[in-house]
Every structure is written in structure tokens, then in C-alpha cells.
Amino acid sequence: MYFITAIPRVLYPYDLDFIEDSMLMQSLRFAQGLPVFAAPSADFAAHAYTPLYTWLGGLLFKITGPSFAPLRLLSLAATLATAAIIFYIARRESGQTWLGLVCAGLYLGGYRLSGFWYELVRVDSLYVTLALAGVVLGIYAPSRPDRFLAKRTCQVLAAAVVLALAFFTKQTGVAFAAWLFVHLLVVRGRQAWWFAATYLALTLIPFATLDAATNGWFAFYTFGTASGDPIEWQRVAHYVFGE
């Protein structure tokens, strides 16, 4: 049922969500080599998201030309990757293939409840995939301390790389990295510090470089604009306690 609904939407030639037009324009600017994080004007203002999704969209546009379909296909591929990761987790934890399929199906079945955004031109599907993949890599790194040490370290470092990519898709990816660091600190000890050092290097250095290259506009859009609204504590309480 998900595919019956999603595939025609991927091929629909017009916008399906208010954000799709501006995400397409930002991807097009990346494809054309035009400045994205620059002073806002009547012609263009960048999104408040970190740029990985629209940058990948710009690469696709160089092959396909600009349209909604390539960006929606990127989101659809990310959605299927998330379902595959959920299948892997459930099968690994339960030892039951059928349960893995059911859990992946439940994720796809949440399409309506989530607001039909799985294949839209939004950063969210790619963000969820990268955040989940990074956490899985970190948690399932081999735990034996002998001959698996090198593999364990490599997998923890890979988790840092993937979660850094999640951060450059959507800023809230830092929350997943912080949680995984605490988990590794409790379970793996010094492996947590390898993770933290790699993650900080892969986020802070590129962030500072991009901000310097754009004369401060990168930080303005991704954190200045994003933090401009006051915190609505009633919504925080509703989210935490489900009231």
C-alpha cells in the first residue's frame, strides 16, 4: 500500500509540500555553482537546514536536470534504507526473519501517521537513515577485546562518520551522537573518546570552514535562524510527557 501511494507521488511534476519548491531551488543553485549560504535577497534565501541533502540533489541535477523526481527518489531510497536497517535490527535481536519484516513494514505503515513525508523533497528521510545507521554501527561494534579490537575501533569510527553526515543533513543529529557517546562511555570505555574525537573533527572543522568561506552566513542560517524562535515550553512538556 505504501508503494502504491508513493510511486505516483514521486513522479508528480508539481510540488506536494510547501517546502519542496525552495528545496529544489537550493539544489539547483548547488548544481549551477551559485552561492547558497549568502546574504538573503528577494531572489533567494537558504534553508535553515545543514546542506547535505540539497548538495546531493545538486549532484543529481547535473545528471538528470532539475525536477522534483530525483529529489523524491533520494528520499524514497533513504526510506527504504531505513526500513532495511529496522529489519536488520529486529532480526538480529529476535533471531526471527518474519519479525524483521513485520517491523520494517510497521515503519512503512507509519506513512499516514507521519504526515506523508517519506518521499517528499525534505531532509527528514535521509536524516533518519543516517542517524539510525550511525547508532546501529556504534551499538553493534564487536565487543570482544582481543583480535576484534581493530574491527571494533573501525566500526566506532564509522559510526562517527555517519553521524557527522546526519548532522550535516539536519542539525539535531548531534543529539544522536551525544547519546551514542554516553552509551559507548558506559559500555566500551575509551572507545567513546575515539568516537568523540572523530565526530568533533568531522563536524566542527567543516562547519568552521564553511562558515569562514561564507563570511558567517552559514552559521547564521543553520543556527542563528533556527534558534530565533523562543522555546515554547508547553510544547516541550507535551512532547516529553505525551499530555
XYZ file of C-alpha atoms in Angstrom:
243
model
C 0.000 0.000 0.000
C 2.889 2.357 0.686
C 4.392 1.841 -2.771
C 1.015 2.181 -4.490
C 0.722 5.612 -2.911
C 4.353 6.742 -3.012
C 5.421 5.937 -6.589
C 2.841 8.196 -8.303
C 3.787 10.975 -5.883
C 7.469 10.617 -6.799
C 6.601 11.187 -10.454
C 4.101 14.009 -9.860
C 5.540 17.072 -11.663
C 4.408 19.736 -9.172
C 5.054 20.473 -5.537
C 3.326 18.343 -2.881
C 4.520 20.309 0.125
C 5.260 23.975 0.769
C 8.962 23.271 1.279
C 9.581 21.333 -1.933
C 9.912 24.364 -4.241
C 12.563 26.078 -2.169
C 14.476 22.827 -1.603
C 14.522 22.303 -5.377
C 15.822 25.854 -5.909
C 18.586 25.344 -3.356
C 19.644 22.090 -5.049
C 19.616 23.885 -8.390
C 21.941 26.567 -7.051
C 24.364 23.867 -5.907
C 24.178 22.300 -9.386
C 24.848 25.651 -11.054
C 27.706 26.564 -8.727
C 25.854 29.598 -7.363
C 26.282 30.772 -3.765
C 23.772 29.199 -1.391
C 24.697 30.491 2.050
C 24.878 34.170 1.224
C 23.028 37.314 2.250
C 19.285 36.790 1.793
C 17.640 38.637 -1.072
C 14.297 38.824 -2.855
C 15.571 36.107 -5.209
C 16.841 33.531 -2.740
C 17.376 32.762 0.927
C 18.889 29.474 2.098
C 17.085 26.990 4.298
C 17.777 26.704 7.997
C 18.984 23.128 7.476
C 22.539 21.949 7.065
C 23.162 21.312 3.357
C 23.923 17.633 2.668
C 20.510 16.775 1.213
C 20.334 19.697 -1.220
C 24.005 19.287 -2.125
C 23.324 15.658 -3.100
C 20.307 16.928 -5.005
C 22.589 19.294 -6.905
C 24.788 16.359 -7.917
C 21.704 14.505 -9.169
C 20.567 17.552 -11.144
C 23.845 17.528 -13.059
C 22.811 14.099 -14.362
C 19.037 14.365 -14.657
C 18.310 18.062 -14.901
C 16.147 19.905 -12.350
C 12.828 18.372 -11.315
C 11.169 17.056 -8.194
C 11.591 13.398 -9.172
C 15.356 12.996 -8.451
C 14.998 14.583 -5.016
C 11.959 12.467 -4.188
C 13.786 9.353 -5.343
C 16.604 10.276 -2.939
C 14.075 10.469 -0.104
C 12.419 7.222 -1.227
C 15.778 5.421 -1.301
C 16.506 6.702 2.204
C 13.107 5.490 3.402
C 13.768 2.009 2.038
C 17.236 2.036 3.633
C 15.671 2.893 6.994
C 13.207 0.029 6.620
C 16.120 -2.301 5.800
C 18.029 -1.179 8.915
C 14.947 -1.758 11.062
C 14.629 -5.230 9.522
C 18.268 -5.929 10.393
C 17.855 -4.749 13.995
C 14.679 -6.732 14.613
C 16.045 -9.912 13.029
C 19.334 -9.613 14.924
C 17.636 -9.037 18.274
C 14.922 -11.672 17.848
C 16.522 -14.194 15.519
C 13.264 -14.205 13.551
C 13.188 -13.110 9.913
C 9.416 -12.726 9.906
C 9.590 -10.323 12.843
C 12.172 -8.237 10.998
C 9.802 -7.977 8.042
C 6.924 -7.005 10.307
C 8.959 -4.264 11.990
C 10.108 -2.851 8.647
C 6.508 -2.984 7.482
C 5.358 -1.104 10.569
C 7.747 1.714 9.675
C 6.328 1.944 6.167
C 2.865 1.639 7.683
C 3.507 4.818 9.668
C 3.396 6.793 6.410
C -0.018 8.303 7.069
C 0.620 8.939 10.761
C 3.815 10.856 9.949
C 2.083 13.209 7.528
C 3.037 11.502 4.239
C 6.592 12.933 4.181
C 8.623 9.769 3.464
C 9.347 10.517 -0.214
C 8.888 14.279 -0.200
C 11.656 16.752 -1.023
C 12.636 17.197 2.610
C 15.781 16.423 4.594
C 13.973 14.168 7.057
C 14.101 10.758 5.355
C 17.836 10.980 4.681
C 18.398 12.311 8.188
C 16.533 9.415 9.818
C 18.511 6.897 7.749
C 21.894 8.353 8.648
C 21.056 8.828 12.332
C 19.760 5.268 12.670
C 22.676 3.790 10.709
C 25.232 5.638 12.847
C 23.658 4.460 16.090
C 23.480 0.868 14.825
C 27.144 0.911 13.824
C 28.148 2.152 17.259
C 25.976 -0.183 19.284
C 26.791 -3.307 17.276
C 30.536 -2.766 17.132
C 32.224 -6.049 18.188
C 32.593 -6.186 21.959
C 35.345 -8.812 22.325
C 38.606 -7.137 23.412
C 41.087 -9.466 21.696
C 41.513 -9.954 17.947
C 38.361 -7.948 17.212
C 39.852 -4.741 18.635
C 40.781 -3.253 15.249
C 37.381 -4.071 13.760
C 35.613 -2.658 16.798
C 37.556 0.603 16.588
C 36.904 0.921 12.850
C 33.187 0.389 13.343
C 33.027 3.004 16.113
C 34.870 5.453 13.864
C 32.469 4.606 11.029
C 29.591 5.459 13.391
C 31.190 8.877 13.968
C 31.462 9.461 10.204
C 27.839 8.520 9.559
C 26.530 10.609 12.446
C 28.587 13.563 11.219
C 26.788 13.169 7.883
C 23.495 13.108 9.803
C 24.462 16.421 11.433
C 25.151 17.947 8.031
C 21.710 16.773 6.941
C 19.867 18.185 9.957
C 21.400 19.858 12.984
C 19.514 17.776 15.544
C 21.707 14.831 14.552
C 24.021 15.993 17.327
C 21.540 14.552 19.846
C 22.086 11.035 18.466
C 25.852 11.498 18.636
C 25.646 12.672 22.253
C 23.513 9.681 23.227
C 25.837 7.233 21.480
C 28.858 8.798 23.190
C 27.251 8.199 26.605
C 26.412 4.617 25.630
C 29.969 3.932 24.432
C 31.416 5.564 27.535
C 29.430 3.207 29.753
C 29.846 0.067 27.669
C 33.187 0.461 25.848
C 35.232 2.921 27.893
C 37.968 4.604 25.846
C 36.270 3.719 22.563
C 33.895 6.575 23.392
C 36.747 9.073 23.228
C 37.836 7.820 19.805
C 34.253 8.306 18.709
C 34.024 11.791 20.224
C 37.314 12.985 18.754
C 36.402 11.749 15.281
C 32.884 13.148 15.418
C 34.003 16.572 16.646
C 36.713 16.768 13.989
C 34.262 15.832 11.240
C 31.665 18.358 12.352
C 33.499 21.338 13.815
C 36.242 21.652 11.189
C 33.917 21.501 8.136
C 31.420 23.767 9.910
C 34.089 26.372 10.679
C 35.449 26.113 7.134
C 32.020 26.613 5.570
C 31.249 29.499 7.905
C 34.532 31.226 7.085
C 34.016 30.678 3.351
C 30.540 32.262 3.517
C 31.533 35.180 5.770
C 29.416 33.899 8.635
C 26.235 33.279 6.667
C 26.439 29.501 7.096
C 26.160 29.775 10.889
C 23.529 32.491 10.501
C 21.198 30.216 8.545
C 21.871 26.903 10.258
C 21.913 28.107 13.869
C 21.069 31.814 14.012
C 17.810 31.477 12.078
C 16.994 28.092 13.557
C 17.337 29.400 17.134
C 15.499 32.662 16.502
C 12.132 31.489 17.790
C 11.544 31.353 21.547
C 11.207 27.964 23.217
C 7.566 27.003 23.729
C 7.812 25.086 26.977
C 4.233 23.828 26.766
C 5.102 22.031 23.547
C 8.248 20.620 25.183
C 6.147 19.213 28.029
C 3.604 17.818 25.582
C 6.379 16.108 23.612
C 8.090 14.626 26.675
C 5.047 13.554 28.651
C 2.577 12.986 25.809
C -0.115 15.018 27.528
